[in-house]
PDB file of C-alpha atoms and ligand atoms in Angstrom:
ATOM      1  CA  MET E 283       0.000   0.000   0.000  1.00  0.00           C
ATOM      2  CA  LYS E 284       1.293   3.445  -0.918  1.00  0.00           C
ATOM      3  CA  ARG E 285       1.395   5.936   1.898  1.00  0.00           C
ATOM      4  CA  LEU E 286       1.573   9.695   2.071  1.00  0.00           C
ATOM      5  CA  PRO E 287       4.189  10.687   4.645  1.00  0.00           C
ATOM      6  CA  THR E 288       3.150  13.508   6.949  1.00  0.00           C
ATOM      7  CA  ASN E 289       6.756  14.499   7.627  1.00  0.00           C
ATOM      8  CA  VAL E 290       5.854  14.771  11.278  1.00  0.00           C
ATOM      9  CA  ASP E 291       8.495  12.960  13.299  1.00  0.00           C
ATOM     10  CA  GLY E 292       6.817  10.339  15.398  1.00  0.00           C
ATOM     11  CA  LEU E 293       3.492  10.495  13.567  1.00  0.00           C
ATOM     12  CA  ASP E 294       4.746   8.665  10.500  1.00  0.00           C
ATOM     13  CA  GLU E 295       6.027   5.951  12.837  1.00  0.00           C
ATOM     14  CA  VAL E 296       2.625   5.676  14.516  1.00  0.00           C
ATOM     15  CA  LEU E 297       1.016   5.451  11.061  1.00  0.00           C
ATOM     16  CA  GLY E 298       3.452   2.887   9.722  1.00  0.00           C
ATOM     17  CA  GLY E 299       4.888   5.303   7.179  1.00  0.00           C
ATOM     18  CA  GLY E 300       2.077   7.759   6.626  1.00  0.00           C
ATOM     19  CA  VAL E 301      -1.564   8.048   5.621  1.00  0.00           C
ATOM     20  CA  PRO E 302      -2.650   5.398   3.098  1.00  0.00           C
ATOM     21  CA  GLU E 303      -3.030   7.208  -0.223  1.00  0.00           C
ATOM     22  CA  GLY E 304      -6.610   8.020  -1.062  1.00  0.00           C
ATOM     23  CA  ASN E 305      -7.770   7.939   2.554  1.00  0.00           C
ATOM     24  CA  ILE E 306     -10.155  10.623   3.767  1.00  0.00           C
ATOM     25  CA  VAL E 307      -9.038  11.719   7.210  1.00  0.00           C
ATOM     26  CA  LEU E 308     -11.026  13.809   9.641  1.00  0.00           C
ATOM     27  CA  VAL E 309      -8.728  16.044  11.693  1.00  0.00           C
ATOM     28  CA  SER E 310     -10.848  16.998  14.603  1.00  0.00           C
ATOM     29  CA  GLY E 311     -10.183  19.316  17.518  1.00  0.00           C
ATOM     30  CA  ALA E 312     -11.183  22.492  19.290  1.00  0.00           C
ATOM     31  CA  PRO E 313     -10.115  25.898  17.958  1.00  0.00           C
ATOM     32  CA  GLY E 314      -6.418  26.524  18.511  1.00  0.00           C
ATOM     33  CA  THR E 315      -5.384  22.865  18.530  1.00  0.00           C
ATOM     34  CA  MET E 316      -3.350  23.486  15.324  1.00  0.00           C
ATOM     35  CA  LYS E 317      -5.513  21.640  12.803  1.00  0.00           C
ATOM     36  CA  THR E 318      -4.752  24.288  10.208  1.00  0.00           C
ATOM     37  CA  SER E 319      -1.042  24.355  11.032  1.00  0.00           C
ATOM     38  CA  LEU E 320      -0.602  20.583  11.046  1.00  0.00           C
ATOM     39  CA  THR E 321      -2.409  19.922   7.780  1.00  0.00           C
ATOM     40  CA  TYR E 322      -0.672  22.859   6.117  1.00  0.00           C
ATOM     41  CA  HIS E 323       2.603  21.329   7.287  1.00  0.00           C
ATOM     42  CA  VAL E 324       1.715  18.081   5.491  1.00  0.00           C
ATOM     43  CA  LEU E 325       0.831  19.943   2.269  1.00  0.00           C
ATOM     44  CA  HIS E 326       3.991  22.018   2.481  1.00  0.00           C
ATOM     45  CA  ALA E 327       6.215  19.005   3.098  1.00  0.00           C
ATOM     46  CA  ARG E 328       4.691  17.050   0.212  1.00  0.00           C
ATOM     47  CA  ALA E 329       4.910  20.083  -2.070  1.00  0.00           C
ATOM     48  CA  LEU E 330       8.647  20.318  -1.371  1.00  0.00           C
ATOM     49  CA  GLU E 331       8.854  16.751  -2.710  1.00  0.00           C
ATOM     50  CA  GLY E 332       6.912  17.704  -5.807  1.00  0.00           C
ATOM     51  CA  VAL E 333       3.499  16.369  -4.744  1.00  0.00           C
ATOM     52  CA  ARG E 334       0.804  18.908  -5.538  1.00  0.00           C
ATOM     53  CA  GLY E 335      -1.604  19.902  -2.799  1.00  0.00           C
ATOM     54  CA  LEU E 336      -4.649  22.145  -2.543  1.00  0.00           C
ATOM     55  CA  TYR E 337      -5.706  23.966   0.610  1.00  0.00           C
ATOM     56  CA  VAL E 338      -9.353  25.019   0.461  1.00  0.00           C
ATOM     57  CA  SER E 339      -9.964  27.683   3.058  1.00  0.00           C
ATOM     58  CA  LEU E 340     -13.384  28.787   4.177  1.00  0.00           C
ATOM     59  CA  GLU E 341     -12.440  29.802   7.691  1.00  0.00           C
ATOM     60  CA  GLN E 342      -9.676  32.263   6.877  1.00  0.00           C
ATOM     61  CA  ASN E 343      -8.906  34.343   3.835  1.00  0.00           C
ATOM     62  CA  ARG E 344      -5.669  33.765   1.982  1.00  0.00           C
ATOM     63  CA  ALA E 345      -3.826  36.666   3.627  1.00  0.00           C
ATOM     64  CA  SER E 346      -4.733  35.563   7.136  1.00  0.00           C
ATOM     65  CA  LEU E 347      -3.847  31.935   6.400  1.00  0.00           C
ATOM     66  CA  LEU E 348      -0.499  32.895   4.883  1.00  0.00           C
ATOM     67  CA  ASP E 349       0.218  35.264   7.733  1.00  0.00           C
ATOM     68  CA  HIS E 350      -0.166  32.322  10.113  1.00  0.00           C
ATOM     69  CA  THR E 351       1.670  29.674   8.073  1.00  0.00           C
ATOM     70  CA  GLU E 352       4.566  31.944   7.086  1.00  0.00           C
ATOM     71  CA  GLY E 353       4.812  32.833  10.767  1.00  0.00           C
ATOM     72  CA  LEU E 354       5.311  29.134  11.462  1.00  0.00           C
ATOM     73  CA  GLY E 355       8.112  29.085   8.902  1.00  0.00           C
ATOM     74  CA  TYR E 356       6.346  27.609   5.876  1.00  0.00           C
ATOM     75  CA  ARG E 357       7.259  29.807   2.947  1.00  0.00           C
ATOM     76  CA  LEU E 358       4.853  29.390   0.070  1.00  0.00           C
ATOM     77  CA  ASP E 359       7.543  30.542  -2.364  1.00  0.00           C
ATOM     78  CA  ASP E 360       9.651  27.512  -1.445  1.00  0.00           C
ATOM     79  CA  THR E 361       7.032  25.136  -2.833  1.00  0.00           C
ATOM     80  CA  GLY E 362       7.578  26.172  -6.434  1.00  0.00           C
ATOM     81  CA  GLY E 363       3.885  26.334  -7.203  1.00  0.00           C
ATOM     82  CA  LYS E 364       3.156  22.839  -5.899  1.00  0.00           C
ATOM     83  CA  LEU E 365       0.966  24.161  -3.095  1.00  0.00           C
ATOM     84  CA  SER E 366      -2.130  26.082  -4.004  1.00  0.00           C
ATOM     85  CA  ILE E 367      -4.606  27.909  -1.780  1.00  0.00           C
ATOM     86  CA  LEU E 368      -8.227  28.244  -2.767  1.00  0.00           C
ATOM     87  CA  ASP E 369      -9.773  31.122  -0.830  1.00  0.00           C
ATOM     88  CA  LEU E 370     -13.399  30.367  -1.520  1.00  0.00           C
ATOM     89  CA  GLY E 371     -14.883  33.242   0.478  1.00  0.00           C
ATOM     90  CA  THR E 372     -12.922  35.917  -1.332  1.00  0.00           C
ATOM     91  CA  LEU E 373     -13.528  34.221  -4.648  1.00  0.00           C
ATOM     92  CA  ARG E 374     -17.247  34.192  -4.058  1.00  0.00           C
ATOM     93  CA  LYS E 375     -17.251  37.913  -3.249  1.00  0.00           C
ATOM     94  CA  LYS E 376     -15.428  38.661  -6.492  1.00  0.00           C
ATOM     95  CA  LEU E 377     -17.793  36.713  -8.702  1.00  0.00           C
ATOM     96  CA  THR E 378     -20.411  39.038 -10.051  1.00  0.00           C
ATOM     97  CA  GLY E 379     -23.940  38.090  -9.133  1.00  0.00           C
ATOM     98  CA  SER E 380     -22.615  35.312  -6.985  1.00  0.00           C
ATOM     99  CA  ALA E 381     -24.637  36.199  -3.932  1.00  0.00           C
ATOM    100  CA  GLU E 382     -27.037  33.458  -4.886  1.00  0.00           C
ATOM    101  CA  GLN E 383     -24.365  30.981  -5.905  1.00  0.00           C
ATOM    102  CA  PRO E 384     -24.776  28.033  -3.554  1.00  0.00           C
ATOM    103  CA  TRP E 385     -21.623  27.356  -1.565  1.00  0.00           C
ATOM    104  CA  MET E 386     -21.659  23.649  -2.220  1.00  0.00           C
ATOM    105  CA  ASP E 387     -21.804  24.160  -5.994  1.00  0.00           C
ATOM    106  CA  LEU E 388     -18.980  26.682  -5.771  1.00  0.00           C
ATOM    107  CA  PHE E 389     -16.858  24.348  -3.669  1.00  0.00           C
ATOM    108  CA  LYS E 390     -17.352  21.449  -6.072  1.00  0.00           C
ATOM    109  CA  LEU E 391     -16.965  23.550  -9.205  1.00  0.00           C
ATOM    110  CA  TYR E 392     -13.618  24.989  -8.147  1.00  0.00           C
ATOM    111  CA  THR E 393     -12.228  21.959  -6.375  1.00  0.00           C
ATOM    112  CA  GLN E 394     -12.983  19.912  -9.476  1.00  0.00           C
ATOM    113  CA  GLY E 395     -12.099  22.645 -11.970  1.00  0.00           C
ATOM    114  CA  ILE E 396      -8.641  23.415 -10.564  1.00  0.00           C
ATOM    115  CA  ARG E 397      -7.640  19.828 -11.192  1.00  0.00           C
ATOM    116  CA  LYS E 398      -7.642  20.348 -14.942  1.00  0.00           C
ATOM    117  CA  SER E 399      -4.682  22.706 -14.691  1.00  0.00           C
ATOM    118  CA  PHE E 400      -3.294  21.690 -11.311  1.00  0.00           C
ATOM    119  CA  ASP E 401      -3.492  17.962 -10.704  1.00  0.00           C
ATOM    120  CA  TYR E 402      -3.272  17.928  -6.926  1.00  0.00           C
ATOM    121  CA  ARG E 403      -2.971  14.659  -5.014  1.00  0.00           C
ATOM    122  CA  VAL E 404      -3.577  16.003  -1.505  1.00  0.00           C
ATOM    123  CA  LEU E 405      -6.558  18.078  -0.445  1.00  0.00           C
ATOM    124  CA  VAL E 406      -7.307  19.952   2.772  1.00  0.00           C
ATOM    125  CA  LEU E 407     -10.792  21.284   3.457  1.00  0.00           C
ATOM    126  CA  ASP E 408     -10.755  23.908   6.222  1.00  0.00           C
ATOM    127  CA  SER E 409     -13.301  23.311   7.448  1.00  0.00           C
ATOM    128  CA  LEU E 410     -16.030  20.754   7.031  1.00  0.00           C
ATOM    129  CA  ASP E 411     -18.087  22.631   9.611  1.00  0.00           C
ATOM    130  CA  ALA E 412     -17.756  25.948   7.793  1.00  0.00           C
ATOM    131  CA  LEU E 413     -18.921  24.320   4.558  1.00  0.00           C
ATOM    132  CA  GLU E 414     -21.837  22.726   6.335  1.00  0.00           C
ATOM    133  CA  ILE E 415     -22.913  26.040   7.833  1.00  0.00           C
ATOM    134  CA  LEU E 416     -22.422  28.093   4.670  1.00  0.00           C
ATOM    135  CA  ALA E 417     -24.077  25.494   2.462  1.00  0.00           C
ATOM    136  CA  LYS E 418     -26.966  25.360   4.943  1.00  0.00           C
ATOM    137  CA  PHE E 419     -27.308  21.602   5.096  1.00  0.00           C
ATOM    138  CA  ARG E 420     -30.978  20.811   5.565  1.00  0.00           C
ATOM    139  CA  GLU E 421     -30.475  17.110   5.996  1.00  0.00           C
ATOM    140  CA  PRO E 422     -26.988  17.048   7.472  1.00  0.00           C
ATOM    141  CA  ARG E 423     -26.520  13.283   7.561  1.00  0.00           C
ATOM    142  CA  ARG E 424     -27.603  12.730   4.002  1.00  0.00           C
ATOM    143  CA  GLU E 425     -25.717  15.745   2.656  1.00  0.00           C
ATOM    144  CA  MET E 426     -22.574  14.834   4.586  1.00  0.00           C
ATOM    145  CA  PHE E 427     -22.771  11.330   3.136  1.00  0.00           C
ATOM    146  CA  SER E 428     -23.087  12.671  -0.378  1.00  0.00           C
ATOM    147  CA  LEU E 429     -20.284  15.233   0.098  1.00  0.00           C
ATOM    148  CA  ILE E 430     -17.862  12.625   1.387  1.00  0.00           C
ATOM    149  CA  ARG E 431     -18.748  10.319  -1.513  1.00  0.00           C
ATOM    150  CA  TRP E 432     -18.072  13.206  -3.904  1.00  0.00           C
ATOM    151  CA  ILE E 433     -14.702  13.875  -2.269  1.00  0.00           C
ATOM    152  CA  ARG E 434     -13.869  10.183  -2.462  1.00  0.00           C
ATOM    153  CA  ASP E 435     -14.391  10.280  -6.213  1.00  0.00           C
ATOM    154  CA  LEU E 436     -11.659  12.924  -6.470  1.00  0.00           C
ATOM    155  CA  GLY E 437      -9.258  10.144  -5.505  1.00  0.00           C
ATOM    156  CA  CYS E 438      -6.993  12.388  -3.419  1.00  0.00           C
ATOM    157  CA  THR E 439      -5.647  11.880   0.038  1.00  0.00           C
ATOM    158  CA  THR E 440      -7.903  14.291   1.907  1.00  0.00           C
ATOM    159  CA  PHE E 441      -7.880  15.989   5.291  1.00  0.00           C
ATOM    160  CA  LEU E 442     -11.222  17.338   6.470  1.00  0.00           C
ATOM    161  CA  LEU E 443     -10.902  19.754   9.362  1.00  0.00           C
ATOM    162  CA  GLY E 444     -13.550  19.607  12.021  1.00  0.00           C
ATOM    163  CA  GLU E 445     -14.084  21.898  14.936  1.00  0.00           C
ATOM    164  CA  LEU E 446     -15.205  20.200  18.042  1.00  0.00           C
ATOM    165  CA  PRO E 447     -16.232  21.848  21.291  1.00  0.00           C
ATOM    166  CA  ALA E 448     -13.322  21.669  23.715  1.00  0.00           C
ATOM    167  CA  ASP E 449     -15.128  19.528  26.246  1.00  0.00           C
ATOM    168  CA  ARG E 450     -16.787  17.189  23.808  1.00  0.00           C
ATOM    169  CA  ILE E 451     -14.414  14.269  24.201  1.00  0.00           C
ATOM    170  CA  ILE E 452     -12.127  14.921  27.125  1.00  0.00           C
ATOM    171  CA  GLY E 453     -13.126  12.705  29.965  1.00  0.00           C
ATOM    172  CA  ALA E 454     -15.426  10.610  27.827  1.00  0.00           C
ATOM    173  CA  ASP E 455     -14.947   6.908  27.327  1.00  0.00           C
ATOM    174  CA  PRO E 456     -12.756   6.992  24.198  1.00  0.00           C
ATOM    175  CA  ARG E 457     -14.442   3.890  22.828  1.00  0.00           C
ATOM    176  CA  ARG E 458     -17.764   5.622  22.794  1.00  0.00           C
ATOM    177  CA  ALA E 459     -16.720   9.190  22.125  1.00  0.00           C
ATOM    178  CA  ALA E 460     -18.061  10.831  18.996  1.00  0.00           C
ATOM    179  CA  TYR E 461     -15.607  12.769  16.881  1.00  0.00           C
ATOM    180  CA  ALA E 462     -18.067  14.283  14.496  1.00  0.00           C
ATOM    181  CA  LYS E 463     -21.568  15.635  14.530  1.00  0.00           C
ATOM    182  CA  HIS E 464     -23.291  13.824  11.709  1.00  0.00           C
ATOM    183  CA  LYS E 465     -21.736  10.395  11.749  1.00  0.00           C
ATOM    184  CA  GLU E 466     -19.025  11.496   9.344  1.00  0.00           C
ATOM    185  CA  ASP E 467     -16.710   9.597  11.680  1.00  0.00           C
ATOM    186  CA  TYR E 468     -18.187   6.416  10.204  1.00  0.00           C
ATOM    187  CA  LEU E 469     -17.805   7.648   6.631  1.00  0.00           C
ATOM    188  CA  VAL E 470     -14.176   8.684   6.758  1.00  0.00           C
ATOM    189  CA  ASP E 471     -11.175   6.360   6.596  1.00  0.00           C
ATOM    190  CA  GLY E 472      -9.247   8.007   9.360  1.00  0.00           C
ATOM    191  CA  ILE E 473      -9.678  10.236  12.373  1.00  0.00           C
ATOM    192  CA  VAL E 474      -6.938  12.219  14.044  1.00  0.00           C
ATOM    193  CA  HIS E 475      -7.912  14.007  17.204  1.00  0.00           C
ATOM    194  CA  LEU E 476      -6.043  17.034  18.511  1.00  0.00           C
ATOM    195  CA  ARG E 477      -6.490  18.452  21.969  1.00  0.00           C
ATOM    196  CA  LEU E 478      -5.011  20.770  24.541  1.00  0.00           C
ATOM    197  CA  VAL E 479      -4.654  19.310  28.002  1.00  0.00           C
ATOM    198  CA  ARG E 480      -3.953  21.169  31.180  1.00  0.00           C
ATOM    199  CA  GLN E 481      -0.511  20.412  32.523  1.00  0.00           C
ATOM    200  CA  GLY E 482       0.469  21.542  35.959  1.00  0.00           C
ATOM    201  CA  GLU E 483      -1.042  24.692  37.333  1.00  0.00           C
ATOM    202  CA  PHE E 484      -0.562  26.994  34.373  1.00  0.00           C
ATOM    203  CA  GLY E 485       0.639  24.927  31.435  1.00  0.00           C
ATOM    204  CA  MET E 486      -1.119  23.270  28.561  1.00  0.00           C
ATOM    205  CA  GLN E 487       0.140  20.397  26.455  1.00  0.00           C
ATOM    206  CA  ARG E 488      -0.862  19.729  22.857  1.00  0.00           C
ATOM    207  CA  GLN E 489      -1.792  16.137  22.215  1.00  0.00           C
ATOM    208  CA  LEU E 490      -2.611  14.035  19.198  1.00  0.00           C
ATOM    209  CA  ARG E 491      -4.296  10.687  18.884  1.00  0.00           C
ATOM    210  CA  VAL E 492      -4.882   8.538  15.815  1.00  0.00           C
ATOM    211  CA  VAL E 493      -8.378   7.331  16.588  1.00  0.00           C
ATOM    212  CA  LYS E 494      -8.803   5.385  13.387  1.00  0.00           C
ATOM    213  CA  MET E 495      -6.857   4.789  10.168  1.00  0.00           C
ATOM    214  CA  ARG E 496      -8.048   2.266   7.642  1.00  0.00           C
ATOM    215  CA  GLY E 497      -5.362  -0.006   6.328  1.00  0.00           C
ATOM    216  CA  THR E 498      -3.089   0.683   9.271  1.00  0.00           C
ATOM    217  CA  ARG E 499      -2.202  -0.982  12.508  1.00  0.00           C
ATOM    218  CA  HIS E 500      -1.542   1.931  14.782  1.00  0.00           C
ATOM    219  CA  ASP E 501      -1.542   2.610  18.442  1.00  0.00           C
ATOM    220  CA  THR E 502      -4.525   4.580  19.603  1.00  0.00           C
ATOM    221  CA  GLY E 503      -3.122   6.460  22.547  1.00  0.00           C
ATOM    222  CA  TYR E 504      -2.591  10.178  22.954  1.00  0.00           C
ATOM    223  CA  HIS E 505       0.877  11.505  22.246  1.00  0.00           C
ATOM    224  CA  ALA E 506       2.397  14.886  22.880  1.00  0.00           C
ATOM    225  CA  LEU E 507       2.378  17.134  19.806  1.00  0.00           C
ATOM    226  CA  VAL E 508       5.172  19.664  19.845  1.00  0.00           C
ATOM    227  CA  PHE E 509       5.779  22.518  17.448  1.00  0.00           C
ATOM    228  CA  ASP E 510       9.205  24.095  17.275  1.00  0.00           C
ATOM    229  CA  ASN E 511      10.455  24.668  13.760  1.00  0.00           C
ATOM    230  CA  GLY E 512       8.334  21.776  12.568  1.00  0.00           C
ATOM    231  CA  PHE E 513       6.026  19.285  14.226  1.00  0.00           C
ATOM    232  CA  ARG E 514       7.021  16.354  16.341  1.00  0.00           C
ATOM    233  CA  VAL E 515       4.947  13.677  18.017  1.00  0.00           C
ATOM    234  CA  THR E 516       6.510  12.035  21.014  1.00  0.00           C
ATOM    235  CA  ARG E 517       5.415   8.725  22.390  1.00  0.00           C
ATOM    236  CA  GLY E 518       3.626   8.780  25.663  1.00  0.00           C
ATOM    237  CA  PHE E 519       3.194  12.075  27.422  1.00  0.00           C
ATOM    238  CA  ALA E 520       6.757  13.382  27.090  1.00  0.00           C
TER     239      ALA E 520
HETATM  240  N1  LIG D  18       4.840  30.848  15.505  1.00  0.00           N
HETATM  241  C1  LIG D  18       4.166  29.976  16.261  1.00  0.00           C
HETATM  242  N2  LIG D  18       4.798  28.976  16.919  1.00  0.00           N
HETATM  243  C2  LIG D  18       4.130  28.098  17.662  1.00  0.00           C
HETATM  244  N3  LIG D  18       2.797  28.099  17.811  1.00  0.00           N
HETATM  245  C3  LIG D  18       2.103  29.055  17.191  1.00  0.00           C
HETATM  246  C4  LIG D  18       2.736  30.037  16.370  1.00  0.00           C
HETATM  247  N4  LIG D  18       1.784  30.853  15.879  1.00  0.00           N
HETATM  248  C5  LIG D  18       0.606  30.396  16.357  1.00  0.00           C
HETATM  249  N5  LIG D  18       0.782  29.333  17.150  1.00  0.00           N
HETATM  250  C6  LIG D  18      -0.242  28.541  17.825  1.00  0.00           C
HETATM  251  O1  LIG D  18      -1.112  28.057  16.839  1.00  0.00           O
HETATM  252  C7  LIG D  18      -2.448  28.165  17.308  1.00  0.00           C
HETATM  253  C8  LIG D  18      -3.411  28.264  16.147  1.00  0.00           C
HETATM  254  O2  LIG D  18      -3.183  27.169  15.300  1.00  0.00           O
HETATM  255  P1  LIG D  18      -4.231  26.808  14.171  1.00  0.00           P
HETATM  256  O3  LIG D  18      -3.547  25.839  13.286  1.00  0.00           O
HETATM  257  O4  LIG D  18      -4.784  28.036  13.540  1.00  0.00           O
HETATM  258  O5  LIG D  18      -5.365  26.075  15.027  1.00  0.00           O
HETATM  259  P2  LIG D  18      -6.794  25.554  14.550  1.00  0.00           P
HETATM  260  O6  LIG D  18      -6.784  25.503  13.067  1.00  0.00           O
HETATM  261  O7  LIG D  18      -6.931  24.217  15.196  1.00  0.00           O
HETATM  262  O8  LIG D  18      -7.775  26.544  15.123  1.00  0.00           O
HETATM  263  C9  LIG D  18      -2.446  29.369  18.153  1.00  0.00           C
HETATM  264  O9  LIG D  18      -3.481  29.289  19.110  1.00  0.00           O
HETATM  265  C10 LIG D  18      -1.074  29.344  18.788  1.00  0.00           C
HETATM  266  O10 LIG D  18      -1.118  28.619  19.999  1.00  0.00           O
HETATM  267 MG1  LIG D  19      -7.983  26.489  11.671  1.00  0.00          MG
END
């Protein structure tokens, strides 16, 4: 099986080399848990190796996203055009008479359309929740099912970002915890959960757990996630 390395030390070991190509992975976590940063890191690292990636942003405009990622040390210029950002909100504003353009159509049109000139192999959707809200899902479970099937047909390795209330999982029985609102956790091939945990009196530790990854034997415990000039996952609670 071909795998897409994440270039996160420790995480690729947990995943047995990376994410199986073509998997759809839900990256779930509360705001500030570095979902954006971590998935951008994967795109950036792949792009440096010549693998094209598309970052579809609905949460932040391009300038705000780049401000953040360049601040982390990921220079878009270094990727030689192999990493592309689709700022759907700004795009929609620019389209004349687009006020009525349904978000879901726009998302599909551009995500599909870009492929003709830019054949990306990795896709990040930031975020699934924003798309759901903007597209005004009336029957969330059915529409989520159909969206994920559509994404699957793209044939890319995909990261779907999901916001989750901070207290949704912590303390819950991990076997029964839900990682998504509309059962998308059953539809996706993988789930990576990010969280911030109180450490000591004042500190917080970032943690990551691979909840599920089809085609992979992985350990399912939480590991420390550290960012300093790149990401690192350390076994146990180092
Ligand atoms: N230069 C930096 N170095 C380390 N951490 C940073 C840096 N800049 C921002 N952060 C951290 O990144 C967090 C935001 O990460 P982000 O990927 O946007 O989270 P999410 O997408 O999950 O909301 C901030 O709350 C801050 O803790
Ligand atoms: Mg984000």
